[in-house]
PDB file of N, CA and C in Angstrom:
ATOM      1  N   MET T  21     201.308 -35.704  58.236  1.00 55.00           N
ATOM      2  CA  MET T  21     201.059 -34.891  59.463  1.00 55.00           C
ATOM      3  C   MET T  21     201.190 -35.806  60.826  1.00 55.00           C
ATOM      4  N   LYS T  22     200.373 -36.849  60.601  1.00 56.00           N
ATOM      5  CA  LYS T  22     200.525 -37.989  61.882  1.00 56.00           C
ATOM      6  C   LYS T  22     201.778 -38.172  62.294  1.00 56.00           C
ATOM      7  N   SER T  23     203.186 -38.445  61.628  1.00 55.00           N
ATOM      8  CA  SER T  23     204.148 -38.515  62.116  1.00 55.00           C
ATOM      9  C   SER T  23     204.677 -37.078  63.082  1.00 55.00           C
ATOM     10  N   ILE T  24     204.178 -35.666  62.510  1.00 54.00           N
ATOM     11  CA  ILE T  24     204.362 -34.476  63.582  1.00 54.00           C
ATOM     12  C   ILE T  24     203.811 -34.642  64.841  1.00 54.00           C
ATOM     13  N   MET T  25     202.412 -35.107  64.683  1.00 56.00           N
ATOM     14  CA  MET T  25     201.571 -35.108  65.866  1.00 56.00           C
ATOM     15  C   MET T  25     202.201 -36.280  66.671  1.00 56.00           C
ATOM     16  N   LYS T  26     202.609 -37.262  66.519  1.00 53.00           N
ATOM     17  CA  LYS T  26     203.170 -38.149  67.438  1.00 53.00           C
ATOM     18  C   LYS T  26     203.994 -37.564  68.133  1.00 53.00           C
ATOM     19  N   ILE T  27     205.064 -36.851  67.388  1.00 48.00           N
ATOM     20  CA  ILE T  27     206.580 -36.407  68.198  1.00 48.00           C
ATOM     21  C   ILE T  27     205.864 -35.340  69.086  1.00 48.00           C
ATOM     22  N   LEU T  28     205.001 -34.397  68.458  1.00 54.00           N
ATOM     23  CA  LEU T  28     204.680 -33.542  69.404  1.00 54.00           C
ATOM     24  C   LEU T  28     203.873 -34.073  70.889  1.00 54.00           C
ATOM     25  N   CYS T  29     202.995 -34.887  70.453  1.00 55.00           N
ATOM     26  CA  CYS T  29     202.327 -35.748  71.983  1.00 55.00           C
ATOM     27  C   CYS T  29     203.237 -36.274  72.351  1.00 55.00           C
ATOM     28  N   ALA T  30     204.549 -36.933  71.846  1.00 48.00           N
ATOM     29  CA  ALA T  30     205.429 -37.902  72.968  1.00 48.00           C
ATOM     30  C   ALA T  30     205.967 -36.823  73.867  1.00 48.00           C
ATOM     31  N   SER T  31     206.318 -35.472  73.429  1.00 43.00           N
ATOM     32  CA  SER T  31     207.044 -34.435  74.351  1.00 43.00           C
ATOM     33  C   SER T  31     206.093 -33.720  75.245  1.00 43.00           C
ATOM     34  N   LEU T  32     205.042 -33.912  74.927  1.00 46.00           N
ATOM     35  CA  LEU T  32     203.961 -32.736  75.554  1.00 46.00           C
ATOM     36  C   LEU T  32     202.372 -33.422  76.258  1.00 46.00           C
ATOM     37  N   VAL T  33     202.650 -34.730  76.590  1.00 48.00           N
ATOM     38  CA  VAL T  33     201.938 -35.556  77.318  1.00 48.00           C
ATOM     39  C   VAL T  33     201.369 -34.518  78.562  1.00 48.00           C
ATOM     40  N   VAL T  34     201.785 -33.654  79.112  1.00 43.00           N
ATOM     41  CA  VAL T  34     201.337 -32.835  80.154  1.00 43.00           C
ATOM     42  C   VAL T  34     200.111 -32.378  79.738  1.00 43.00           C
ATOM     43  N   VAL T  35     199.906 -31.953  78.573  1.00 46.00           N
ATOM     44  CA  VAL T  35     198.764 -31.248  78.195  1.00 46.00           C
ATOM     45  C   VAL T  35     197.916 -31.871  77.460  1.00 46.00           C
ATOM     46  N   THR T  36     197.739 -32.911  77.552  1.00 49.00           N
ATOM     47  CA  THR T  36     196.828 -33.911  77.000  1.00 49.00           C
ATOM     48  C   THR T  36     195.461 -34.246  77.759  1.00 49.00           C
ATOM     49  N   LEU T  37     194.883 -33.072  78.347  1.00 51.00           N
ATOM     50  CA  LEU T  37     194.352 -32.984  79.115  1.00 51.00           C
ATOM     51  C   LEU T  37     193.131 -33.834  79.585  1.00 51.00           C
ATOM     52  N   PRO T  38     192.915 -33.464  80.948  1.00 51.00           N
ATOM     53  CA  PRO T  38     193.484 -32.132  81.862  1.00 51.00           C
ATOM     54  C   PRO T  38     194.363 -32.850  82.725  1.00 51.00           C
ATOM     55  N   LEU T  39     195.786 -32.495  82.495  1.00 55.00           N
ATOM     56  CA  LEU T  39     196.586 -33.142  83.528  1.00 55.00           C
ATOM     57  C   LEU T  39     197.549 -31.989  84.196  1.00 55.00           C
ATOM     58  N   THR T  40     197.698 -32.390  85.646  1.00 56.00           N
ATOM     59  CA  THR T  40     198.863 -31.440  86.232  1.00 56.00           C
ATOM     60  C   THR T  40     200.064 -31.999  85.791  1.00 56.00           C
ATOM     61  N   ALA T  41     201.161 -31.237  86.131  1.00 56.00           N
ATOM     62  CA  ALA T  41     202.341 -31.598  85.795  1.00 56.00           C
ATOM     63  C   ALA T  41     202.727 -32.940  86.931  1.00 56.00           C
ATOM     64  N   ALA T  42     202.385 -32.843  87.966  1.00 59.00           N
ATOM     65  CA  ALA T  42     202.482 -33.844  88.852  1.00 59.00           C
ATOM     66  C   ALA T  42     202.193 -35.139  88.238  1.00 59.00           C
ATOM     67  N   GLN T  43     200.937 -34.994  88.024  1.00 61.00           N
ATOM     68  CA  GLN T  43     199.839 -36.259  87.546  1.00 61.00           C
ATOM     69  C   GLN T  43     200.956 -36.761  86.240  1.00 61.00           C
ATOM     70  N   ALA T  44     201.270 -36.333  85.365  1.00 59.00           N
ATOM     71  CA  ALA T  44     202.206 -36.520  83.917  1.00 59.00           C
ATOM     72  C   ALA T  44     203.274 -37.368  84.335  1.00 59.00           C
ATOM     73  N   GLN T  45     203.929 -36.479  85.136  1.00 62.00           N
ATOM     74  CA  GLN T  45     205.206 -37.221  85.655  1.00 62.00           C
ATOM     75  C   GLN T  45     205.124 -38.811  86.295  1.00 62.00           C
ATOM     76  N   ASN T  46     203.808 -38.600  86.751  1.00 69.00           N
ATOM     77  CA  ASN T  46     203.489 -40.223  87.593  1.00 69.00           C
ATOM     78  C   ASN T  46     202.970 -41.201  86.605  1.00 69.00           C
ATOM     79  N   MET T  47     202.359 -40.826  85.527  1.00 71.00           N
ATOM     80  CA  MET T  47     202.175 -41.730  84.615  1.00 71.00           C
ATOM     81  C   MET T  47     203.067 -42.565  84.048  1.00 71.00           C
ATOM     82  N   SER T  48     202.431 -43.915  83.505  1.00 81.00           N
ATOM     83  CA  SER T  48     203.226 -45.166  83.281  1.00 81.00           C
ATOM     84  C   SER T  48     203.514 -44.735  81.930  1.00 81.00           C
ATOM     85  N   LYS T  49     204.540 -45.729  81.217  1.00 82.00           N
ATOM     86  CA  LYS T  49     204.771 -45.366  80.094  1.00 82.00           C
ATOM     87  C   LYS T  49     203.845 -45.738  79.077  1.00 82.00           C
ATOM     88  N   GLN T  50     203.062 -46.906  79.391  1.00 88.00           N
ATOM     89  CA  GLN T  50     201.818 -47.302  78.867  1.00 88.00           C
ATOM     90  C   GLN T  50     200.945 -46.423  78.934  1.00 88.00           C
ATOM     91  N   ASP T  51     200.538 -45.610  79.683  1.00 85.00           N
ATOM     92  CA  ASP T  51     199.557 -44.542  79.893  1.00 85.00           C
ATOM     93  C   ASP T  51     199.705 -43.092  78.790  1.00 85.00           C
ATOM     94  N   ARG T  52     200.962 -43.098  78.853  1.00 79.00           N
ATOM     95  CA  ARG T  52     201.361 -41.760  78.167  1.00 79.00           C
ATOM     96  C   ARG T  52     201.502 -42.441  76.802  1.00 79.00           C
ATOM     97  N   GLN T  53     201.692 -43.371  76.270  1.00 84.00           N
ATOM     98  CA  GLN T  53     201.770 -43.869  74.909  1.00 84.00           C
ATOM     99  C   GLN T  53     200.113 -44.117  74.613  1.00 84.00           C
ATOM    100  N   LYS T  54     199.121 -44.624  75.542  1.00 87.00           N
ATOM    101  CA  LYS T  54     197.940 -44.293  75.210  1.00 87.00           C
ATOM    102  C   LYS T  54     197.112 -42.858  74.905  1.00 87.00           C
ATOM    103  N   MET T  55     197.858 -42.123  75.531  1.00 82.00           N
ATOM    104  CA  MET T  55     197.420 -40.705  75.284  1.00 82.00           C
ATOM    105  C   MET T  55     197.623 -40.423  73.975  1.00 82.00           C
ATOM    106  N   VAL T  56     199.190 -40.555  73.612  1.00 82.00           N
ATOM    107  CA  VAL T  56     199.748 -40.318  72.043  1.00 82.00           C
ATOM    108  C   VAL T  56     198.554 -40.907  71.518  1.00 82.00           C
ATOM    109  N   GLU T  57     198.634 -42.085  71.369  1.00 88.00           N
ATOM    110  CA  GLU T  57     197.430 -42.787  70.647  1.00 88.00           C
ATOM    111  C   GLU T  57     195.914 -42.125  70.143  1.00 88.00           C
ATOM    112  N   ASN T  58     195.392 -41.937  71.730  1.00 88.00           N
ATOM    113  CA  ASN T  58     194.409 -41.067  71.596  1.00 88.00           C
ATOM    114  C   ASN T  58     194.355 -39.554  70.871  1.00 88.00           C
ATOM    115  N   ILE T  59     195.635 -38.959  70.906  1.00 85.00           N
ATOM    116  CA  ILE T  59     195.347 -37.567  70.314  1.00 85.00           C
ATOM    117  C   ILE T  59     195.544 -37.963  68.926  1.00 85.00           C
ATOM    118  N   VAL T  60     196.278 -38.858  68.404  1.00 87.00           N
ATOM    119  CA  VAL T  60     196.399 -39.085  66.851  1.00 87.00           C
ATOM    120  C   VAL T  60     195.062 -39.429  66.506  1.00 87.00           C
ATOM    121  N   GLN T  61     194.391 -40.278  67.417  1.00 91.00           N
ATOM    122  CA  GLN T  61     193.087 -40.986  66.534  1.00 91.00           C
ATOM    123  C   GLN T  61     191.881 -39.938  66.644  1.00 91.00           C
ATOM    124  N   ALA T  62     192.232 -38.886  67.681  1.00 90.00           N
ATOM    125  CA  ALA T  62     191.417 -37.949  68.031  1.00 90.00           C
ATOM    126  C   ALA T  62     191.392 -37.101  66.713  1.00 90.00           C
ATOM    127  N   ASP T  63     192.530 -36.569  66.373  1.00 89.00           N
ATOM    128  CA  ASP T  63     192.622 -35.686  64.918  1.00 89.00           C
ATOM    129  C   ASP T  63     192.459 -36.445  63.687  1.00 89.00           C
ATOM    130  N   ALA T  64     190.794 -36.185  63.828  1.00 91.00           N
ATOM    131  CA  ALA T  64     190.291 -37.041  62.621  1.00 91.00           C
ATOM    132  C   ALA T  64     190.645 -36.396  61.098  1.00 91.00           C
ATOM    133  N   ASN T  65     191.232 -35.223  61.281  1.00 92.00           N
ATOM    134  CA  ASN T  65     191.367 -34.526  59.805  1.00 92.00           C
ATOM    135  C   ASN T  65     192.833 -34.590  59.521  1.00 92.00           C
ATOM    136  N   ASP T  66     193.857 -35.313  60.540  1.00 88.00           N
ATOM    137  CA  ASP T  66     195.013 -35.246  60.365  1.00 88.00           C
ATOM    138  C   ASP T  66     195.642 -33.894  59.894  1.00 88.00           C
ATOM    139  N   ASP T  67     195.438 -33.011  60.538  1.00 88.00           N
ATOM    140  CA  ASP T  67     195.989 -31.592  60.375  1.00 88.00           C
ATOM    141  C   ASP T  67     196.907 -31.202  61.276  1.00 88.00           C
ATOM    142  N   GLY T  68     197.272 -32.124  62.412  1.00 85.00           N
ATOM    143  CA  GLY T  68     198.191 -31.519  63.198  1.00 85.00           C
ATOM    144  C   GLY T  68     197.684 -30.875  64.530  1.00 85.00           C
ATOM    145  N   ALA T  69     196.542 -30.209  64.417  1.00 89.00           N
ATOM    146  CA  ALA T  69     195.845 -29.635  65.356  1.00 89.00           C
ATOM    147  C   ALA T  69     194.507 -30.081  65.913  1.00 89.00           C
ATOM    148  N   ILE T  70     194.162 -29.955  67.161  1.00 91.00           N
ATOM    149  CA  ILE T  70     192.954 -30.528  67.659  1.00 91.00           C
ATOM    150  C   ILE T  70     191.733 -29.361  67.983  1.00 91.00           C
ATOM    151  N   SER T  71     190.786 -29.415  67.143  1.00 94.00           N
ATOM    152  CA  SER T  71     189.696 -28.819  66.850  1.00 94.00           C
ATOM    153  C   SER T  71     188.767 -29.145  68.168  1.00 94.00           C
ATOM    154  N   ARG T  72     187.438 -28.145  68.581  1.00 95.00           N
ATOM    155  CA  ARG T  72     186.914 -28.360  69.557  1.00 95.00           C
ATOM    156  C   ARG T  72     186.121 -29.320  69.665  1.00 95.00           C
ATOM    157  N   SER T  73     185.660 -30.012  68.293  1.00 95.00           N
ATOM    158  CA  SER T  73     184.982 -31.363  68.403  1.00 95.00           C
ATOM    159  C   SER T  73     185.999 -32.541  68.467  1.00 95.00           C
ATOM    160  N   GLU T  74     187.037 -32.509  68.072  1.00 94.00           N
ATOM    161  CA  GLU T  74     188.332 -33.481  68.045  1.00 94.00           C
ATOM    162  C   GLU T  74     188.698 -33.612  69.461  1.00 94.00           C
ATOM    163  N   PHE T  75     188.526 -32.265  70.624  1.00 92.00           N
ATOM    164  CA  PHE T  75     189.141 -32.069  71.686  1.00 92.00           C
ATOM    165  C   PHE T  75     188.057 -33.063  72.307  1.00 92.00           C
ATOM    166  N   GLU T  76     186.637 -32.991  72.116  1.00 94.00           N
ATOM    167  CA  GLU T  76     185.793 -33.774  72.928  1.00 94.00           C
ATOM    168  C   GLU T  76     185.831 -35.226  72.637  1.00 94.00           C
ATOM    169  N   THR T  77     186.368 -35.668  71.475  1.00 94.00           N
ATOM    170  CA  THR T  77     186.876 -36.818  71.145  1.00 94.00           C
ATOM    171  C   THR T  77     187.902 -37.308  71.984  1.00 94.00           C
ATOM    172  N   LEU T  78     188.774 -36.631  72.105  1.00 90.00           N
ATOM    173  CA  LEU T  78     190.025 -36.911  72.903  1.00 90.00           C
ATOM    174  C   LEU T  78     189.726 -36.981  74.209  1.00 90.00           C
ATOM    175  N   ILE T  79     188.874 -36.299  74.831  1.00 91.00           N
ATOM    176  CA  ILE T  79     188.547 -36.235  76.348  1.00 91.00           C
ATOM    177  C   ILE T  79     187.818 -37.605  76.301  1.00 91.00           C
ATOM    178  N   LYS T  80     186.852 -37.946  75.621  1.00 94.00           N
ATOM    179  CA  LYS T  80     186.097 -39.322  75.510  1.00 94.00           C
ATOM    180  C   LYS T  80     187.087 -40.611  75.643  1.00 94.00           C
ATOM    181  N   LEU T  81     187.795 -40.188  74.518  1.00 93.00           N
ATOM    182  CA  LEU T  81     188.902 -41.521  74.758  1.00 93.00           C
ATOM    183  C   LEU T  81     189.943 -41.636  75.904  1.00 93.00           C
ATOM    184  N   ASN T  82     190.259 -40.482  76.505  1.00 90.00           N
ATOM    185  CA  ASN T  82     191.237 -40.648  77.449  1.00 90.00           C
ATOM    186  C   ASN T  82     190.180 -40.869  78.902  1.00 90.00           C
ATOM    187  N   ALA T  83     188.753 -40.552  78.923  1.00 92.00           N
ATOM    188  CA  ALA T  83     188.028 -40.847  80.043  1.00 92.00           C
ATOM    189  C   ALA T  83     187.959 -42.286  79.911  1.00 92.00           C
ATOM    190  N   SER T  84     187.679 -42.984  78.828  1.00 95.00           N
ATOM    191  CA  SER T  84     187.601 -44.283  78.590  1.00 95.00           C
ATOM    192  C   SER T  84     188.937 -45.213  79.098  1.00 95.00           C
ATOM    193  N   ASP T  85     189.793 -44.817  78.727  1.00 93.00           N
ATOM    194  CA  ASP T  85     191.073 -45.126  79.232  1.00 93.00           C
ATOM    195  C   ASP T  85     191.433 -44.982  80.769  1.00 93.00           C
ATOM    196  N   GLY T  86     190.945 -44.263  81.592  1.00 90.00           N
ATOM    197  CA  GLY T  86     191.071 -43.764  82.929  1.00 90.00           C
ATOM    198  C   GLY T  86     192.018 -42.873  82.868  1.00 90.00           C
ATOM    199  N   LEU T  87     192.447 -41.881  82.040  1.00 85.00           N
ATOM    200  CA  LEU T  87     193.797 -41.245  82.016  1.00 85.00           C
ATOM    201  C   LEU T  87     193.232 -39.825  82.236  1.00 85.00           C
ATOM    202  N   GLY T  88     194.210 -39.289  83.332  1.00 81.00           N
ATOM    203  CA  GLY T  88     193.756 -37.994  83.869  1.00 81.00           C
ATOM    204  C   GLY T  88     192.943 -37.765  84.167  1.00 81.00           C
ATOM    205  N   ARG T  89     192.459 -36.327  84.268  1.00 84.00           N
ATOM    206  CA  ARG T  89     191.046 -36.076  84.789  1.00 84.00           C
ATOM    207  C   ARG T  89     189.938 -35.988  83.661  1.00 84.00           C
ATOM    208  N   ALA T  90     190.247 -36.732  82.516  1.00 87.00           N
ATOM    209  CA  ALA T  90     189.437 -36.600  81.718  1.00 87.00           C
ATOM    210  C   ALA T  90     188.184 -37.224  81.823  1.00 87.00           C
ATOM    211  N   ALA T  91     187.653 -38.209  82.541  1.00 90.00           N
ATOM    212  CA  ALA T  91     186.426 -38.607  83.316  1.00 90.00           C
ATOM    213  C   ALA T  91     185.701 -37.612  83.993  1.00 90.00           C
ATOM    214  N   GLN T  92     186.548 -36.667  84.461  1.00 90.00           N
ATOM    215  CA  GLN T  92     185.633 -35.520  85.449  1.00 90.00           C
ATOM    216  C   GLN T  92     185.101 -34.610  84.479  1.00 90.00           C
ATOM    217  N   VAL T  93     185.767 -34.296  83.264  1.00 90.00           N
ATOM    218  CA  VAL T  93     185.563 -33.139  82.569  1.00 90.00           C
ATOM    219  C   VAL T  93     184.329 -33.940  81.404  1.00 90.00           C
ATOM    220  N   LYS T  94     184.391 -34.908  81.207  1.00 93.00           N
ATOM    221  CA  LYS T  94     183.326 -35.968  80.681  1.00 93.00           C
ATOM    222  C   LYS T  94     181.967 -35.816  81.339  1.00 93.00           C
ATOM    223  N   LYS T  95     182.138 -36.178  82.650  1.00 95.00           N
ATOM    224  CA  LYS T  95     180.995 -36.262  83.370  1.00 95.00           C
ATOM    225  C   LYS T  95     180.190 -34.585  83.878  1.00 95.00           C
ATOM    226  N   SER T  96     181.325 -33.711  83.805  1.00 95.00           N
ATOM    227  CA  SER T  96     180.806 -32.288  84.049  1.00 95.00           C
ATOM    228  C   SER T  96     180.247 -31.901  82.554  1.00 95.00           C
ATOM    229  N   GLY T  97     180.724 -32.449  81.603  1.00 95.00           N
ATOM    230  CA  GLY T  97     180.469 -31.781  80.142  1.00 95.00           C
ATOM    231  C   GLY T  97     180.819 -30.488  80.153  1.00 95.00           C
ATOM    232  N   ARG T  98     182.189 -30.170  80.775  1.00 93.00           N
ATOM    233  CA  ARG T  98     182.907 -28.835  80.728  1.00 93.00           C
ATOM    234  C   ARG T  98     183.823 -28.972  79.484  1.00 93.00           C
ATOM    235  N   TYR T  99     183.598 -29.663  78.572  1.00 93.00           N
ATOM    236  CA  TYR T  99     184.359 -29.705  77.506  1.00 93.00           C
ATOM    237  C   TYR T  99     184.755 -28.037  76.662  1.00 93.00           C
ATOM    238  N   SER T 100     183.750 -27.305  76.628  1.00 94.00           N
ATOM    239  CA  SER T 100     184.184 -26.218  76.077  1.00 94.00           C
ATOM    240  C   SER T 100     185.053 -25.140  77.072  1.00 94.00           C
ATOM    241  N   ALA T 101     184.736 -25.108  78.346  1.00 92.00           N
ATOM    242  CA  ALA T 101     185.626 -24.361  79.255  1.00 92.00           C
ATOM    243  C   ALA T 101     187.320 -25.063  79.283  1.00 92.00           C
ATOM    244  N   VAL T 102     187.214 -25.996  79.381  1.00 88.00           N
ATOM    245  CA  VAL T 102     188.476 -26.613  79.259  1.00 88.00           C
ATOM    246  C   VAL T 102     188.971 -26.491  77.924  1.00 88.00           C
ATOM    247  N   PHE T 103     188.816 -26.686  76.714  1.00 90.00           N
ATOM    248  CA  PHE T 103     189.308 -26.208  75.711  1.00 90.00           C
ATOM    249  C   PHE T 103     189.565 -24.609  75.542  1.00 90.00           C
ATOM    250  N   LYS T 104     188.641 -23.955  76.014  1.00 90.00           N
ATOM    251  CA  LYS T 104     188.772 -22.570  75.760  1.00 90.00           C
ATOM    252  C   LYS T 104     190.073 -21.922  76.301  1.00 90.00           C
ATOM    253  N   ARG T 105     190.104 -22.488  77.800  1.00 86.00           N
ATOM    254  CA  ARG T 105     191.205 -22.462  78.645  1.00 86.00           C
ATOM    255  C   ARG T 105     192.532 -22.498  78.138  1.00 86.00           C
ATOM    256  N   LEU T 106     192.624 -23.733  76.988  1.00 86.00           N
ATOM    257  CA  LEU T 106     193.938 -24.204  76.253  1.00 86.00           C
ATOM    258  C   LEU T 106     194.066 -23.481  75.212  1.00 86.00           C
ATOM    259  N   ASP T 107     193.146 -22.789  74.247  1.00 89.00           N
ATOM    260  CA  ASP T 107     193.211 -22.653  73.206  1.00 89.00           C
ATOM    261  C   ASP T 107     193.416 -20.768  73.544  1.00 89.00           C
ATOM    262  N   ALA T 108     195.010 -20.466  73.516  1.00 87.00           N
ATOM    263  CA  ALA T 108     195.244 -19.125  73.996  1.00 87.00           C
ATOM    264  C   ALA T 108     194.687 -18.043  73.137  1.00 87.00           C
ATOM    265  N   ASN T 109     194.899 -18.523  71.772  1.00 92.00           N
ATOM    266  CA  ASN T 109     194.426 -17.466  70.775  1.00 92.00           C
ATOM    267  C   ASN T 109     193.041 -17.157  70.224  1.00 92.00           C
ATOM    268  N   GLY T 110     192.297 -18.411  70.819  1.00 95.00           N
ATOM    269  CA  GLY T 110     190.868 -18.196  70.377  1.00 95.00           C
ATOM    270  C   GLY T 110     190.320 -18.912  69.015  1.00 95.00           C
ATOM    271  N   ASP T 111     191.370 -19.454  68.347  1.00 96.00           N
ATOM    272  CA  ASP T 111     191.089 -19.741  66.987  1.00 96.00           C
ATOM    273  C   ASP T 111     190.285 -20.992  66.833  1.00 96.00           C
ATOM    274  N   GLY T 112     190.063 -21.766  67.990  1.00 95.00           N
ATOM    275  CA  GLY T 112     189.132 -22.884  67.586  1.00 95.00           C
ATOM    276  C   GLY T 112     190.097 -24.115  67.432  1.00 95.00           C
ATOM    277  N   PHE T 113     191.286 -23.867  67.764  1.00 93.00           N
ATOM    278  CA  PHE T 113     192.508 -24.882  67.226  1.00 93.00           C
ATOM    279  C   PHE T 113     193.381 -25.103  68.476  1.00 93.00           C
ATOM    280  N   LEU T 114     193.753 -26.006  69.160  1.00 88.00           N
ATOM    281  CA  LEU T 114     194.939 -26.362  69.838  1.00 88.00           C
ATOM    282  C   LEU T 114     195.968 -26.808  68.967  1.00 88.00           C
ATOM    283  N   THR T 115     196.765 -26.042  68.790  1.00 84.00           N
ATOM    284  CA  THR T 115     198.089 -25.996  68.115  1.00 84.00           C
ATOM    285  C   THR T 115     199.053 -26.388  68.608  1.00 84.00           C
ATOM    286  N   GLN T 116     200.462 -26.955  67.795  1.00 76.00           N
ATOM    287  CA  GLN T 116     201.299 -27.341  68.791  1.00 76.00           C
ATOM    288  C   GLN T 116     202.001 -26.465  69.661  1.00 76.00           C
ATOM    289  N   GLN T 117     201.867 -25.123  69.267  1.00 80.00           N
ATOM    290  CA  GLN T 117     202.818 -23.806  70.033  1.00 80.00           C
ATOM    291  C   GLN T 117     201.936 -23.536  71.456  1.00 80.00           C
ATOM    292  N   GLU T 118     200.303 -23.833  71.140  1.00 80.00           N
ATOM    293  CA  GLU T 118     199.746 -23.567  72.283  1.00 80.00           C
ATOM    294  C   GLU T 118     199.804 -24.803  73.189  1.00 80.00           C
ATOM    295  N   MET T 119     200.289 -26.046  72.766  1.00 72.00           N
ATOM    296  CA  MET T 119     200.513 -27.106  73.326  1.00 72.00           C
ATOM    297  C   MET T 119     201.751 -27.152  74.089  1.00 72.00           C
ATOM    298  N   GLN T 120     202.794 -26.439  73.879  1.00 71.00           N
ATOM    299  CA  GLN T 120     204.197 -26.314  74.348  1.00 71.00           C
ATOM    300  C   GLN T 120     204.032 -25.366  75.296  1.00 71.00           C
ATOM    301  N   ARG T 121     203.295 -23.950  75.180  1.00 72.00           N
ATOM    302  CA  ARG T 121     203.025 -22.974  75.958  1.00 72.00           C
ATOM    303  C   ARG T 121     202.646 -23.357  77.249  1.00 72.00           C
ATOM    304  N   MET T 122     201.546 -24.461  77.279  1.00 66.00           N
ATOM    305  CA  MET T 122     200.876 -25.056  78.225  1.00 66.00           C
ATOM    306  C   MET T 122     201.400 -25.669  78.854  1.00 66.00           C
ATOM    307  N   ALA T 123     202.518 -26.735  78.456  1.00 61.00           N
ATOM    308  CA  ALA T 123     203.595 -27.529  79.092  1.00 61.00           C
ATOM    309  C   ALA T 123     204.589 -26.974  79.961  1.00 61.00           C
ATOM    310  N   GLU T 124     205.006 -25.677  79.202  1.00 63.00           N
ATOM    311  CA  GLU T 124     205.860 -24.976  79.893  1.00 63.00           C
ATOM    312  C   GLU T 124     205.350 -24.264  81.259  1.00 63.00           C
ATOM    313  N   GLN T 125     204.135 -23.722  81.048  1.00 61.00           N
ATOM    314  CA  GLN T 125     203.774 -23.435  82.251  1.00 61.00           C
ATOM    315  C   GLN T 125     203.289 -24.421  83.277  1.00 61.00           C
ATOM    316  N   ALA T 126     202.818 -25.596  82.768  1.00 54.00           N
ATOM    317  CA  ALA T 126     202.444 -26.800  83.993  1.00 54.00           C
ATOM    318  C   ALA T 126     204.089 -27.121  84.458  1.00 54.00           C
ATOM    319  N   ARG T 127     204.956 -26.912  84.016  1.00 53.00           N
ATOM    320  CA  ARG T 127     206.359 -27.221  84.342  1.00 53.00           C
ATOM    321  C   ARG T 127     206.656 -26.629  85.454  1.00 53.00           C
ATOM    322  N   GLY T 128     206.286 -24.870  85.520  1.00 53.00           N
ATOM    323  CA  GLY T 128     206.560 -24.072  86.308  1.00 53.00           C
ATOM    324  C   GLY T 128     207.811 -23.074  86.037  1.00 53.00           C
TER     325      GLY T 128
END
């Protein structure tokens, strides 16, 4: 499952949250790679989806690496609000389909 997640992440860095499309386009290759690594690391149970608790881990990892606006989310503690906005079907997981949909919306 890690390989599926890596492929997904590589194409959907826009939604490794929270990033705008412009921020994602301006990211260095190293930063994009670090985000992918953080997503893979945050997916603790290796199921290819990010749960609410895994999302908090992801935000903390991204904040530590200075990626996106993760530090703002961490500082404000708005993990649940951001996660809820991304979890389109409200099932408690960020899936490949939800991430793809978000990436498409961000691209406009």
